[in-house]
Structure formats: C-alpha cells, structure tokens
Amino acid sequence: MQKRIVLKNCGLIDSKSIDSYLRRGGFAALEKAQKFMTPEQAIEEVSASGLLGRGGAGFPCGLKWKIAREQRSDEKYIICNADEGEVGTFKDRYILENDPFTLIEAIAISGWAIGAGKAFIYLRAEYHRLFDRLLNAINQAGRKGFLNHLDIELREGAGAYMCGEESGLMNSIEGLRGEARYKPPFPPQKGLWGKPTVINNVETLMNIPQIILNGSSWFKAMGTARSKGTKVFSVSGDVEKPGVYELELGSRLSELVCDLASAREIKMVQVGGACGRIIPVELIDTPLAYETVLGSGAVTVFNQTRDVIDVMHRNMKFLAEESCGRCTPCRDGSEAMLEILGRLARGEGAGEDIGALEDLSSVMTLSALCGLGQTAPMPVLDTLKYFRKEYESRVEQSIFLRTIG
Amino acid sequence: MIGLASDQIISEMAYKGWDMELLKFQIDSKEMEAFEGMTILQAAEKAGINIPTLCHHRDFIPTGACRVCVVELEGSERLVGSCHTPVAKGMALHTRSPKVLKARKATIELLLAAHTGPCVMDFRAAQCDLHKIASDLEVGPPRFHIKKPRFYPIEDASPYIRRDLSKCILCSRCISACNELAGKGVFGAGYRAFDSKVIVDNDIPLNKEVCKDCYLCVEYCPTTALSKAKNAGDKKRGKKMAAVLPQPRLQDTRCGNLLPMLKKAQSISRHVSAKFMAKTAESLNLSVSEVFGVTTFYSFLSTRPLGANVIRVCKNLPCYLKGSEIILKGIEEAIGIKPGEVTRDKKYSLELANCIGACDQAPAMLINQEVYGDLTPRKISKILKQF
C-alpha cells in the first residue's frame, strides 16, 4: 500500500501558486522552527528522526547538517541536488513538477539551521522545462517573506551524469569540469569554494518540513531498524503501470513491482539505476531498505525474454560514457569492461572473460576515486552471481562457434 | 587546477603544525608519529616506505587521479589514495598487502592497455615511470583490452616540445606544471570519460605561439608523452615563475558564471564558438583550454553548430526495453540523418541521449526542451510536423 508523506501535496496543490500551498499548511514548519526552536534543536530533531540521504548514498542527514553547523566560516552553502541522472529515476522530476513549494520551504529550513546565507538548486539540463516553475516558486516564497534569511539561486547543468555526484556537482557550480574530488575533506567541512556545504537530494529535503512539524518520533515510527520513513520509487521497464510510487521503507519489492506496477513474468529487477543492484525473481520478496537494497529508488523491471548480457552491455555503455574520466579505474576500467561485455553480447567471448570481469570489478570497487566508479561494477557482479550460467554458456557458445567457423 | 581541496587544509595545518598534537598510527606494522594534516604518502616517506606514484608530485596539489598509490586502511572497505588522504589517529595502514598489490597491478594494466603500445621497441620507454612501476610490480602484458586505445598523431610543430599523446596516461602533471609553476595555463583537460585528453587551447597541436621554452612540463611528465624537440636548445632547467601565479581558482567565485555563459551562447548561436570561448576566457581570466575543457565536458554543449531543433532520443535501458531503437530508426528515416549529424537545411540535429528522466513515458525523447513520450513510429511524423 502506498503511503504518501513526501508526495503528500502532489496532485492536490497548484504547483504555480503559493496560496494553494499555504492553504494546505505550507511554511508552517519554517515558522515553527524559527519561532519555537533553535537551529541546534532543529538539527537534533532531524538527527533523531534517522533520516538518511535519499539520493543513493544514504548518509545521515542530521549529521551532515551538524558538521556544517559546527564549522566556523564566514559563508556556508546549501545545495539541493536536483540532478537526478541515475538511469530509471524520475521521482524528483515528479516532485518538482507537482510540489516545488515544499522543497523551497525545506531549503529555507535547512539554510536557517546550518547558518547558510546562500542556497543553490542544481537542476539537470534535461529538466529545463521545470526551470521557470521552480523560479516562480522561489520568487513567490520570497515575496511572501519566507526567504529573508536565504538567497536561493537556481543553477542548471548541461548534460553530465557525473554532476549528480556531490563533488562533481560542486565543481560544476564553480564553473569547472564536473569531475570528482577526493574525500576527505567532506563537503560539510570544505565544499563549494572551500566553504562548509550541505548537499541534499530533493527527496531528502521534502521530508524535512514534516519532521519539524510532526516530530522525530512520528517519523521514526515508519520503516525498519535503520531505514526510517518512506521512499519514493520510480518504476519503469517491463511493467504495465510505470510511474512514481511512495512506500514505507521495508516494504517488499514484490509489492512495488507486482502489486502496484503490475509486472509479469519477471526475470530480474534492477534497483538503484545504472550503478544499482540486480535482484533475481527468486528474491522478489526482498524488503526495500538501506539494509538490503535501495539506491536512488530507481526500479527497472526485466521480463523473461531479456538477455542478461545484452542488458549489462547497455548498462556499462552508459557508465563508460558518463565517467568523468579523472581516475584510471573508472575511466579505463569501465572501457575495458565494455569491451568484454560487447564481445560476449556478439558471441565472441573467450575463456578468461569472466575472470577479467571480476578482476576489473574488484579494482574499480576498491580504488576508484568517487562513489560512481566504486559502484559502477555492482550490476555486473550481481549478474555474475545470479546468472553466471548465462555468462558461462555464452563463453562456451563463442568458443564453439569459433571452432566450427 | 581542478583537484583543489584537501591540500589547503593540509597546508594550513602544516603551518600551524607546532601547536598540533602528534598523531600516532601504524604503517606496515611500524609505529609512527606525524603531525595532523600530513598525508599518508608523506608519512610513509618519512618511515622509509616507498609507495609508487604516477600522477602525484610533491610540487603540486594532489589530484588523486591515477590511483596507483592506494593503500589499505584497516576497517575501510575501500582502499584509500595515499597522496591525498591525511593521516589520522589510530590508523592502521598496509602499503603492500595482497589486496593493495592486486588493485595496484590492475590499475597499471589498465594504463598499459589504454594507451597505444607496446613500448617494448621504444628506446624512450626506459624513461617512463609507468614502465618502471610495471616492472617493479612484475606486471606482464595486460589481461584487459580496450577497443580503441588512445592514439593521437605526434605533435612536433613546436620547436621546443614534442607531444606524443598516445603515450599519455592523463596524470595531468603537465597541466599542473604549466598552471601552478609556469603560470601560463597552456594545457587543460578536455572532453570526458575515455575521450579525456590534455588539450592546448581549442585542442590544437602545440605550436610556437602558445608555448615558449620553459620545459617545465617535460620535466614533470612521468611518461614519454612530452619530450624536448630534436632541435631544441640546450637550456637545462625551466624557470619557475611562481611569482606570477594566478589567483587560485578555488577562491574565484566569478568562474561560477562560466557554465551559465556557455549555455547562453549555446542557446543563441546553437553552439559554443571558438571566438566566444576566447572572449569568455579573457573576461574571466581563464585560459582558453580551461573554457574548452568545460565546454567539451558537457553533452548539451557543442563546439560545432547544431540544428535549429535538437532531437535527443534516450537510449538507456528503460527506453530500450520499450523499443527506443525502432523509434530512432523512424526518426533517422524521417529526417534522413544519423545520430551526431545535422540535416542539410540545418533544421534538425539528432543526438542519442543518456537518461532524460522520462522512463515512465518510455520510449521518450527531448526535442529542444520538451519531452515527447510513449512514442510510436506513427507518432513521430505527427510530432515532427509541428516544427
């Protein structure tokens, strides 16, 4: 069953008019925070709620804020990451289309809490059509006096998956190539232009007003031991009803793809996008949570007719093209994996291919500079685990074809 | 100039070093002490432990690009780059554990496979650090292959420097040397992913106009990608001109305007022209190669003119599963061009896009800024008629 917390207002308010948002209790959380709480108390409330980042990495939101709050600096920044580039993810688009005001309120609260005077919303270029809607929401909120403490600037990407990764995103705002930076230092210590910076995903922020209004114990009551609250999923692929669904964390994958999205004859499901995990149909009852599998909430379903190696080849093509090119394991490793998967897909495999894929996965996971390079081999590793026979028989077929040809 | 970051903390801390406590930690089971802010690499050097490096040089801000210097940190799932990770209290580090050696070897193999070789017959290979590390680690012929290893024609137009980018491992030390030491900014990083390349201006061959004879880049190049030209003079060592160092980009918030400016140029003139890049570089106090590097990083910016209407067909899995290839074929037939091309009347450009976030309406495409979803071959001609 769906539980709409983040998507509470979607479809019920006019995304172009702040009045309709105010009628549904909009900006009450900002008011409550500013009137009845100290920034420290607000951060404590977010920490106590157990809210984890919804963009994929799952870092505790309250901790990020706390670190940034504690830094001594003349300037601090808030960045809302609206660059959802993960393949199969469109939940943030849905949120921005339908409820930009909650987001603005959340940014206003977070800016106030960490003591930032400036916020950026980094919108991906593919969503340029939403630029005016967001700008309108910022302007309306400003005119109503909700943004007196914070200047929100709307920035736009120019087509780079890498800019959804926080260090690439900061480089992009600074006017540099959207390449990865090493950590530490972490953005809450030294981020944008070397200043303390909190970067939150759209969906993470959407939870903030209600945590402030209803309290952390209300939020904590939903979900599992480590995964509190709800998650918005983007379901696509071989399903009858693709779309955006919000479920309590810990709900079963089968509920999402079979009951809600009406998938049939499933072979496997990719959860978390191009860098995500592969769940074979035998494990379709896996709970969706940080403890198991979640990522950005992209859920792509593949039916029985799909060829695992073809799917992995296309997946790797995306990752190889979108690598920022800075570090060796990701730049050259994804290209080397693409070469192997391409040959396997064409039936030109060789005996050592599977071992080479595993070795490449290992070096990328262990040594790549950023989270993208480190997780890029995950789908290949998962399919090697669950569909190894398909790889092995492809290699055998290739060898057989060569001997007769 | 792109790496930035932790060196600042490190240097700040190094200066404040005297009032900082000494940190105790372990490298290869040796008990060690170091000041806060010291990198693992620096600490290891102090202990007489050699960690191989390629992209790192003590004279430059670390970039963390090559990943050869990774070491194992107990308790951490991933390896950490020793050239940029500061030591912390209680760390237990291993610089030559089986895990480290395996990853390091694989990285070296990738670097060997990715450039055009083999260098066995090249007398210059003796000077190449990559080859030295490869033989130290007993790396044989790489197990991995790359479809099209980096190959570029040799650039010998300059009377001073010969560039053979087929031997380049993208360590970016030449970029650092030219920016941070010579203060000239001749080199920059261009393009993206495997196409990444060290560029000069708008990716032109190195020539006399853009580069004089300081040779700093040659000195710092760990491979044979850069060497003195045959007839170059006998000047021994380049002059470091740190005095004319440009302000660190980190502080310069004006550069934040660069991407919006490029995007505007793209929307007005359908591409980012060489002239515009030169002008922008001047106005923001950047080098042309930096501006070109940013432009070519992003797929929505183009250095050649696009058509009046840009069609971007999504090619990723959610759209592929719903038949994006048939849609692409339909569009190709309707307007008579392949992806990457522009129609003769300049009316359309066709591009393949990576996920446009319309997977619930797959197969989908963007035309200019609008999404067209749930496409069928029949719908295509209807949609195209609107333009």
mmCIF file of N, CA and C in Angstrom, chain A residues 73-79 118-120 153 155 166-167 169-176 181 185 187 189-197 199, chain B residues 4-5 8 12 248-260:
data_model
loop_
_atom_site.group_PDB
_atom_site.id
_atom_site.type_symbol
_atom_site.label_atom_id
_atom_site.label_comp_id
_atom_site.label_asym_id
_atom_site.label_seq_id
_atom_site.Cartn_x
_atom_site.Cartn_y
_atom_site.Cartn_z
ATOM 1 N N SER A 73 32.931 29.599 9.739
ATOM 2 C CA SER A 73 33.183 30.086 8.386
ATOM 3 C C SER A 73 32.317 31.305 8.123
ATOM 4 N N ASP A 74 32.844 32.227 7.326
ATOM 5 C CA ASP A 74 32.061 33.429 7.029
ATOM 6 C C ASP A 74 30.914 33.125 6.080
ATOM 7 N N GLU A 75 31.024 32.036 5.375
ATOM 8 C CA GLU A 75 29.984 31.696 4.397
ATOM 9 C C GLU A 75 29.750 30.193 4.432
ATOM 10 N N LYS A 76 28.482 29.814 4.341
ATOM 11 C CA LYS A 76 28.138 28.398 4.232
ATOM 12 C C LYS A 76 27.098 28.253 3.132
ATOM 13 N N TYR A 77 27.063 27.074 2.547
ATOM 14 C CA TYR A 77 26.127 26.887 1.445
ATOM 15 C C TYR A 77 25.233 25.666 1.653
ATOM 16 N N ILE A 78 24.047 25.779 1.100
ATOM 17 C CA ILE A 78 23.127 24.645 0.986
ATOM 18 C C ILE A 78 22.984 24.368 -0.507
ATOM 19 N N ILE A 79 23.097 23.125 -0.897
ATOM 20 C CA ILE A 79 22.818 22.793 -2.292
ATOM 21 C C ILE A 79 21.732 21.741 -2.337
ATOM 22 N N LYS A 118 23.272 31.359 1.596
ATOM 23 C CA LYS A 118 23.095 31.174 0.158
ATOM 24 C C LYS A 118 22.779 29.708 -0.141
ATOM 25 N N ALA A 119 21.814 29.507 -1.004
ATOM 26 C CA ALA A 119 21.467 28.144 -1.401
ATOM 27 C C ALA A 119 21.465 28.046 -2.912
ATOM 28 N N PHE A 120 21.799 26.886 -3.402
ATOM 29 C CA PHE A 120 21.714 26.622 -4.832
ATOM 30 C C PHE A 120 20.773 25.448 -5.055
ATOM 31 N N GLU A 153 19.531 30.426 -5.332
ATOM 32 C CA GLU A 153 19.855 30.612 -6.754
ATOM 33 C C GLU A 153 19.646 29.298 -7.494
ATOM 34 N N ARG A 155 20.547 26.942 -10.436
ATOM 35 C CA ARG A 155 21.615 26.662 -11.386
ATOM 36 C C ARG A 155 21.225 25.473 -12.247
ATOM 37 N N GLU A 166 28.154 14.473 -5.626
ATOM 38 C CA GLU A 166 28.250 15.775 -4.979
ATOM 39 C C GLU A 166 29.521 16.564 -5.303
ATOM 40 N N SER A 167 30.647 15.879 -5.454
ATOM 41 C CA SER A 167 31.850 16.660 -5.740
ATOM 42 C C SER A 167 31.843 17.155 -7.185
ATOM 43 N N LEU A 169 29.160 17.896 -8.773
ATOM 44 C CA LEU A 169 28.163 18.966 -8.750
ATOM 45 C C LEU A 169 28.789 20.286 -8.280
ATOM 46 N N MET A 170 29.576 20.202 -7.223
ATOM 47 C CA MET A 170 30.200 21.438 -6.727
ATOM 48 C C MET A 170 31.169 22.012 -7.752
ATOM 49 N N ASN A 171 31.955 21.142 -8.375
ATOM 50 C CA ASN A 171 32.861 21.621 -9.418
ATOM 51 C C ASN A 171 32.084 22.301 -10.537
ATOM 52 N N SER A 172 30.929 21.724 -10.865
ATOM 53 C CA SER A 172 30.123 22.298 -11.941
ATOM 54 C C SER A 172 29.618 23.691 -11.567
ATOM 55 N N ILE A 173 29.154 23.859 -10.335
ATOM 56 C CA ILE A 173 28.698 25.190 -9.908
ATOM 57 C C ILE A 173 29.859 26.182 -9.908
ATOM 58 N N GLU A 174 31.042 25.693 -9.546
ATOM 59 C CA GLU A 174 32.203 26.588 -9.520
ATOM 60 C C GLU A 174 32.685 26.969 -10.921
ATOM 61 N N GLY A 175 32.093 26.341 -11.936
ATOM 62 C CA GLY A 175 32.497 26.663 -13.301
ATOM 63 C C GLY A 175 33.627 25.792 -13.799
ATOM 64 N N LEU A 176 33.860 24.687 -13.102
ATOM 65 C CA LEU A 176 34.914 23.762 -13.530
ATOM 66 C C LEU A 176 34.282 22.574 -14.240
ATOM 67 N N ARG A 181 36.106 14.998 -6.903
ATOM 68 C CA ARG A 181 37.167 15.415 -5.984
ATOM 69 C C ARG A 181 37.356 14.290 -4.975
ATOM 70 N N PRO A 185 38.723 16.332 2.254
ATOM 71 C CA PRO A 185 37.676 16.865 3.131
ATOM 72 C C PRO A 185 36.279 16.602 2.573
ATOM 73 N N PRO A 187 32.259 17.617 2.002
ATOM 74 C CA PRO A 187 31.627 18.910 1.735
ATOM 75 C C PRO A 187 31.160 19.686 2.977
ATOM 76 N N GLN A 189 32.617 20.021 5.605
ATOM 77 C CA GLN A 189 33.794 20.711 6.132
ATOM 78 C C GLN A 189 34.303 21.736 5.116
ATOM 79 N N LYS A 190 34.623 21.244 3.937
ATOM 80 C CA LYS A 190 35.099 22.127 2.865
ATOM 81 C C LYS A 190 34.433 21.706 1.581
ATOM 82 N N GLY A 191 33.511 22.491 1.136
ATOM 83 C CA GLY A 191 32.767 22.108 -0.054
ATOM 84 C C GLY A 191 32.889 23.140 -1.149
ATOM 85 N N LEU A 192 31.761 23.762 -1.468
ATOM 86 C CA LEU A 192 31.730 24.738 -2.541
ATOM 87 C C LEU A 192 32.674 25.900 -2.210
ATOM 88 N N TRP A 193 33.550 26.219 -3.110
ATOM 89 C CA TRP A 193 34.561 27.274 -2.928
ATOM 90 C C TRP A 193 35.267 27.123 -1.581
ATOM 91 N N GLY A 194 35.430 25.876 -1.152
ATOM 92 C CA GLY A 194 36.159 25.608 0.083
ATOM 93 C C GLY A 194 35.390 25.902 1.360
ATOM 94 N N LYS A 195 34.100 26.233 1.212
ATOM 95 C CA LYS A 195 33.297 26.586 2.396
ATOM 96 C C LYS A 195 32.406 25.399 2.801
ATOM 97 N N PRO A 196 32.000 25.354 4.074
ATOM 98 C CA PRO A 196 31.108 24.270 4.516
ATOM 99 C C PRO A 196 29.837 24.236 3.674
ATOM 100 N N THR A 197 29.513 23.067 3.160
ATOM 101 C CA THR A 197 28.404 22.948 2.227
ATOM 102 C C THR A 197 27.602 21.692 2.520
ATOM 103 N N ILE A 199 24.880 19.224 0.961
ATOM 104 C CA ILE A 199 24.233 18.866 -0.301
ATOM 105 C C ILE A 199 23.187 17.809 -0.006
ATOM 106 N N LEU B 4 42.022 20.732 -6.458
ATOM 107 C CA LEU B 4 41.764 21.613 -5.316
ATOM 108 C C LEU B 4 41.721 20.862 -4.002
ATOM 109 N N ALA B 5 41.020 21.438 -3.079
ATOM 110 C CA ALA B 5 40.569 20.820 -1.854
ATOM 111 C C ALA B 5 41.633 20.574 -0.800
ATOM 112 N N GLN B 8 44.665 22.371 0.829
ATOM 113 C CA GLN B 8 44.527 23.635 1.551
ATOM 114 C C GLN B 8 44.525 23.401 3.042
ATOM 115 N N GLU B 12 47.416 24.478 5.519
ATOM 116 C CA GLU B 12 47.065 25.309 6.673
ATOM 117 C C GLU B 12 47.532 24.642 7.954
ATOM 118 N N PRO B 248 44.479 31.372 -6.987
ATOM 119 C CA PRO B 248 43.890 30.035 -7.018
ATOM 120 C C PRO B 248 42.411 30.116 -7.411
ATOM 121 N N ARG B 249 42.024 29.237 -8.337
ATOM 122 C CA ARG B 249 40.667 29.256 -8.831
ATOM 123 C C ARG B 249 39.647 29.032 -7.726
ATOM 124 N N LEU B 250 40.081 28.284 -6.716
ATOM 125 C CA LEU B 250 39.206 27.944 -5.614
ATOM 126 C C LEU B 250 38.517 29.176 -5.046
ATOM 127 N N GLN B 251 39.249 30.277 -4.995
ATOM 128 C CA GLN B 251 38.718 31.474 -4.353
ATOM 129 C C GLN B 251 37.885 32.306 -5.312
ATOM 130 N N ASP B 252 38.029 32.037 -6.583
ATOM 131 C CA ASP B 252 37.464 32.950 -7.554
ATOM 132 C C ASP B 252 36.028 32.558 -7.902
ATOM 133 N N THR B 253 35.087 33.163 -7.195
ATOM 134 C CA THR B 253 33.687 32.783 -7.408
ATOM 135 C C THR B 253 33.149 33.280 -8.745
ATOM 136 N N ARG B 254 33.889 34.172 -9.383
ATOM 137 C CA ARG B 254 33.420 34.665 -10.683
ATOM 138 C C ARG B 254 33.302 33.549 -11.709
ATOM 139 N N CYS B 255 34.182 32.553 -11.568
ATOM 140 C CA CYS B 255 34.179 31.466 -12.541
ATOM 141 C C CYS B 255 32.871 30.696 -12.512
ATOM 142 N N GLY B 256 32.128 30.848 -11.430
ATOM 143 C CA GLY B 256 30.816 30.211 -11.354
ATOM 144 C C GLY B 256 29.896 30.637 -12.479
ATOM 145 N N ASN B 257 30.201 31.767 -13.113
ATOM 146 C CA ASN B 257 29.365 32.233 -14.220
ATOM 147 C C ASN B 257 29.669 31.518 -15.525
ATOM 148 N N LEU B 258 30.752 30.759 -15.538
ATOM 149 C CA LEU B 258 31.198 30.196 -16.814
ATOM 150 C C LEU B 258 30.142 29.307 -17.462
ATOM 151 N N LEU B 259 29.633 28.339 -16.707
ATOM 152 C CA LEU B 259 28.673 27.412 -17.307
ATOM 153 C C LEU B 259 27.403 28.127 -17.784
ATOM 154 N N PRO B 260 26.804 29.015 -16.964
ATOM 155 C CA PRO B 260 25.650 29.761 -17.485
ATOM 156 C C PRO B 260 25.978 30.538 -18.772
#
